[in-house]
């Protein structure tokens, strides 16, 4: 029988938008964890997958047994009875590292009902029947599009950028917007108006998109100030993304209709199912319900399902600040047993709990600031996956007293109902523990 704490060997995706070679945090982590893996300097290393999802399943590092097979051998032992019953004897979440060089697709993820339908009708493009709410935690500076801009900002862009107006239906659409929008309200009419404008835009023909993209870039070059009313960096972003995906509809639906969100390390965003988004740059940890269902509509060479996206978005609109997920700081009592260190050391360690409003996952960032600090964790009523991203230390099974090394890129599965200890042997020993209980 496999121990309740064991190291994982995880798979990775070479999507085109990933950072190249050793520039990629994904490449650094996989080659740190397994030096036999050759890293090619011309290959993008986009995503590291930690979990049981069949698209890229994880394995026991020492025995090469599949994680899902270990769990299936005794779901209560590895998941705990509550999680085993609630999630059909499988791991509820998929935990990833993303290292982003180029913009990802303009996308949204289905809720459970839509996922079932899409998986039934088109299993090739929608490989499972699960929803995919997701959270991104910035490891470096990160940029991304998330959710529709506030209505006042959308009104400004459709009123001042003719190329956008041309693609959303011209002056007729602008009049409809002006006569019906209810600013500072959550009225359903606002979502109806947003959906009409977005549908017109996303169903534009490529000739119109190319013509208006060319003119948009000219306008950005000649009158950048028009684009800088809400963010001084928008002109540079539009030019950068046009270089990555020339004359793409994403220049309009992403840059001019979605929030341009910038995160500093440690900040996070949570995307509910059906929220439009597209990540632009940076290294992040991403945690999601265990699914690979992505509905795409721009900035991508992959399969686009424009009508499914247009007909299924939430059409929520809000400020960037309100899209961010604030972590709970140093809330020790729920998760920590005790810490073998004196008071002043305690002040330097930090715990940040990212707990989005869904049941599948939470993520705890654990930072032990100096060598020879340690933290003892209570038994969690469910499974965890822990990855070390910085520094080095050890993880100890407090039942068997077995201890294992943690270096950047090392990943461990921690079964339910197991007390573990983390011990640092460097400064800034940082790990992230995704869990469900
Ligand atoms: N927002 N992030 C995600 O949903 C990731 O988990 C997905 O795996 C990526 O979006 C996949 O991106 P492409 O389909 O290659 O554009
Ligand atoms: Zn996504």
Tab-separated table of N, CA and C in Angstrom, residues 377-431:
chain	number	residue	atom	x	y	z
A	377	UNK	N	1.240	21.077	10.546
A	377	UNK	CA	-0.115	21.274	10.021
A	377	UNK	C	-1.064	20.236	10.598
A	378	UNK	N	-2.271	20.702	10.888
A	378	UNK	CA	-3.303	19.787	11.391
A	378	UNK	C	-3.634	18.752	10.320
A	379	UNK	N	-4.414	17.742	10.698
A	379	UNK	CA	-4.971	16.823	9.712
A	379	UNK	C	-6.015	17.598	8.904
A	380	UNK	N	-5.859	17.614	7.575
A	380	UNK	CA	-6.893	18.237	6.735
A	380	UNK	C	-7.924	17.164	6.421
A	381	UNK	N	-9.205	17.532	6.343
A	381	UNK	CA	-10.238	16.514	6.078
A	381	UNK	C	-10.375	16.218	4.595
A	382	UNK	N	-9.240	16.285	3.923
A	382	UNK	CA	-9.285	16.006	2.479
A	382	UNK	C	-7.874	16.001	1.923
A	383	UNK	N	-7.728	15.749	0.622
A	383	UNK	CA	-6.403	15.610	-0.014
A	383	UNK	C	-5.763	16.967	-0.311
A	384	UNK	N	-4.418	16.933	-0.425
A	384	UNK	CA	-3.663	18.146	-0.807
A	384	UNK	C	-2.596	17.770	-1.828
A	385	UNK	N	-2.224	18.775	-2.626
A	385	UNK	CA	-1.006	18.681	-3.446
A	385	UNK	C	-0.165	19.902	-3.094
A	386	UNK	N	1.108	19.661	-2.771
A	386	UNK	CA	1.999	20.764	-2.362
A	386	UNK	C	3.167	20.864	-3.343
A	387	UNK	N	3.432	22.088	-3.806
A	387	UNK	CA	4.606	22.333	-4.662
A	387	UNK	C	5.479	23.388	-3.997
A	388	UNK	N	6.780	23.155	-3.979
A	388	UNK	CA	7.722	24.170	-3.501
A	388	UNK	C	8.140	25.011	-4.696
A	389	UNK	N	8.077	26.321	-4.540
A	389	UNK	CA	8.422	27.191	-5.676
A	389	UNK	C	9.726	27.950	-5.444
A	390	UNK	N	10.139	28.076	-4.154
A	390	UNK	CA	11.365	28.837	-3.859
A	390	UNK	C	12.061	28.243	-2.657
A	391	UNK	N	13.372	28.387	-2.597
A	391	UNK	CA	14.108	27.953	-1.412
A	391	UNK	C	14.132	26.435	-1.299
A	392	UNK	N	14.491	25.952	-0.093
A	392	UNK	CA	14.503	24.496	0.096
A	392	UNK	C	14.208	24.171	1.557
A	393	UNK	N	13.777	22.920	1.745
A	393	UNK	CA	13.431	22.492	3.103
A	393	UNK	C	13.050	21.027	3.080
A	394	UNK	N	12.219	20.639	4.031
A	394	UNK	CA	11.797	19.246	4.131
A	394	UNK	C	10.305	19.181	4.452
A	395	UNK	N	9.705	18.068	4.064
A	395	UNK	CA	8.317	17.772	4.462
A	395	UNK	C	8.351	16.453	5.227
A	396	UNK	N	7.694	16.434	6.380
A	396	UNK	CA	7.789	15.261	7.265
A	396	UNK	C	6.393	14.705	7.541
A	397	UNK	N	6.262	13.390	7.365
A	397	UNK	CA	5.038	12.676	7.729
A	397	UNK	C	5.075	12.451	9.241
A	398	UNK	N	4.202	13.117	9.990
A	398	UNK	CA	4.301	13.057	11.457
A	398	UNK	C	3.723	11.768	12.022
A	399	UNK	N	3.159	10.905	11.155
A	399	UNK	CA	2.718	9.584	11.620
A	399	UNK	C	3.896	8.597	11.547
A	400	UNK	N	4.576	8.606	10.380
A	400	UNK	CA	5.654	7.614	10.166
A	400	UNK	C	7.038	8.201	10.462
A	401	UNK	N	7.071	9.541	10.629
A	401	UNK	CA	8.340	10.263	10.819
A	401	UNK	C	9.254	10.220	9.604
A	402	UNK	N	8.746	9.749	8.450
A	402	UNK	CA	9.546	9.843	7.214
A	402	UNK	C	9.669	11.308	6.810
A	403	UNK	N	10.863	11.670	6.312
A	403	UNK	CA	11.090	13.066	5.914
A	403	UNK	C	11.621	13.112	4.489
A	404	UNK	N	11.148	14.061	3.700
A	404	UNK	CA	11.559	14.143	2.289
A	404	UNK	C	12.022	15.560	1.960
A	405	UNK	N	12.906	15.654	0.967
A	405	UNK	CA	13.433	16.961	0.563
A	405	UNK	C	12.411	17.742	-0.256
A	406	UNK	N	12.389	19.043	-0.034
A	406	UNK	CA	11.573	19.945	-0.875
A	406	UNK	C	12.488	20.991	-1.502
A	407	UNK	N	12.677	20.888	-2.812
A	407	UNK	CA	13.378	21.947	-3.564
A	407	UNK	C	12.389	22.533	-4.564
A	408	UNK	N	12.735	23.645	-5.193
A	408	UNK	CA	11.836	24.281	-6.179
A	408	UNK	C	11.450	23.247	-7.251
A	409	UNK	N	10.151	23.069	-7.438
A	409	UNK	CA	9.675	22.120	-8.446
A	409	UNK	C	9.329	20.759	-7.883
A	410	UNK	N	9.653	20.519	-6.626
A	410	UNK	CA	9.294	19.221	-6.012
A	410	UNK	C	7.820	19.278	-5.625
A	411	UNK	N	7.107	18.169	-5.899
A	411	UNK	CA	5.654	18.152	-5.698
A	411	UNK	C	5.269	16.920	-4.875
A	412	UNK	N	4.389	17.114	-3.898
A	412	UNK	CA	3.989	15.998	-3.033
A	412	UNK	C	2.466	15.870	-2.971
A	413	UNK	N	1.995	14.635	-2.883
A	413	UNK	CA	0.591	14.362	-2.571
A	413	UNK	C	0.494	14.098	-1.074
A	414	UNK	N	-0.425	14.810	-0.397
A	414	UNK	CA	-0.624	14.628	1.050
A	414	UNK	C	-2.036	14.091	1.253
A	415	UNK	N	-2.131	12.887	1.780
A	415	UNK	CA	-3.459	12.280	1.953
A	415	UNK	C	-4.256	13.007	3.032
A	416	UNK	N	-5.540	12.753	3.019
A	416	UNK	CA	-6.419	13.315	4.054
A	416	UNK	C	-6.000	12.773	5.423
A	417	UNK	N	-6.361	13.507	6.453
A	417	UNK	CA	-6.180	13.060	7.848
A	417	UNK	C	-4.737	12.705	8.174
A	418	UNK	N	-3.788	13.476	7.673
A	418	UNK	CA	-2.368	13.228	7.959
A	418	UNK	C	-1.737	14.530	8.462
A	419	UNK	N	-1.099	14.466	9.619
A	419	UNK	CA	-0.376	15.647	10.105
A	419	UNK	C	1.003	15.666	9.447
A	420	UNK	N	1.371	16.812	8.899
A	420	UNK	CA	2.711	16.921	8.302
A	420	UNK	C	3.415	18.141	8.908
A	421	UNK	N	4.724	18.148	8.740
A	421	UNK	CA	5.528	19.295	9.211
A	421	UNK	C	6.377	19.791	8.040
A	422	UNK	N	6.486	21.102	7.915
A	422	UNK	CA	7.416	21.692	6.931
A	422	UNK	C	8.577	22.310	7.711
A	423	UNK	N	9.803	22.019	7.259
A	423	UNK	CA	10.993	22.550	7.935
A	423	UNK	C	11.859	23.248	6.892
A	424	UNK	N	12.293	24.455	7.174
A	424	UNK	CA	13.094	25.180	6.176
A	424	UNK	C	14.582	24.918	6.417
A	425	UNK	N	15.345	24.819	5.320
A	425	UNK	CA	16.807	24.865	5.506
A	425	UNK	C	17.415	25.892	4.569
A	426	UNK	N	16.560	26.885	4.225
A	426	UNK	CA	17.065	28.063	3.498
A	426	UNK	C	16.154	29.211	3.928
A	427	UNK	N	16.538	30.431	3.523
A	427	UNK	CA	15.602	31.542	3.774
A	427	UNK	C	14.552	31.500	2.658
A	428	UNK	N	13.382	32.078	2.950
A	428	UNK	CA	12.329	32.221	1.948
A	428	UNK	C	11.890	30.892	1.330
A	429	UNK	N	11.781	29.876	2.185
A	429	UNK	CA	11.309	28.553	1.742
A	429	UNK	C	9.806	28.692	1.505
A	430	UNK	N	9.403	28.650	0.207
A	430	UNK	CA	8.008	28.951	-0.132
A	430	UNK	C	7.352	27.772	-0.835
A	431	UNK	N	6.200	27.373	-0.329
A	431	UNK	CA	5.434	26.282	-0.949
A	431	UNK	C	3.963	26.690	-1.034
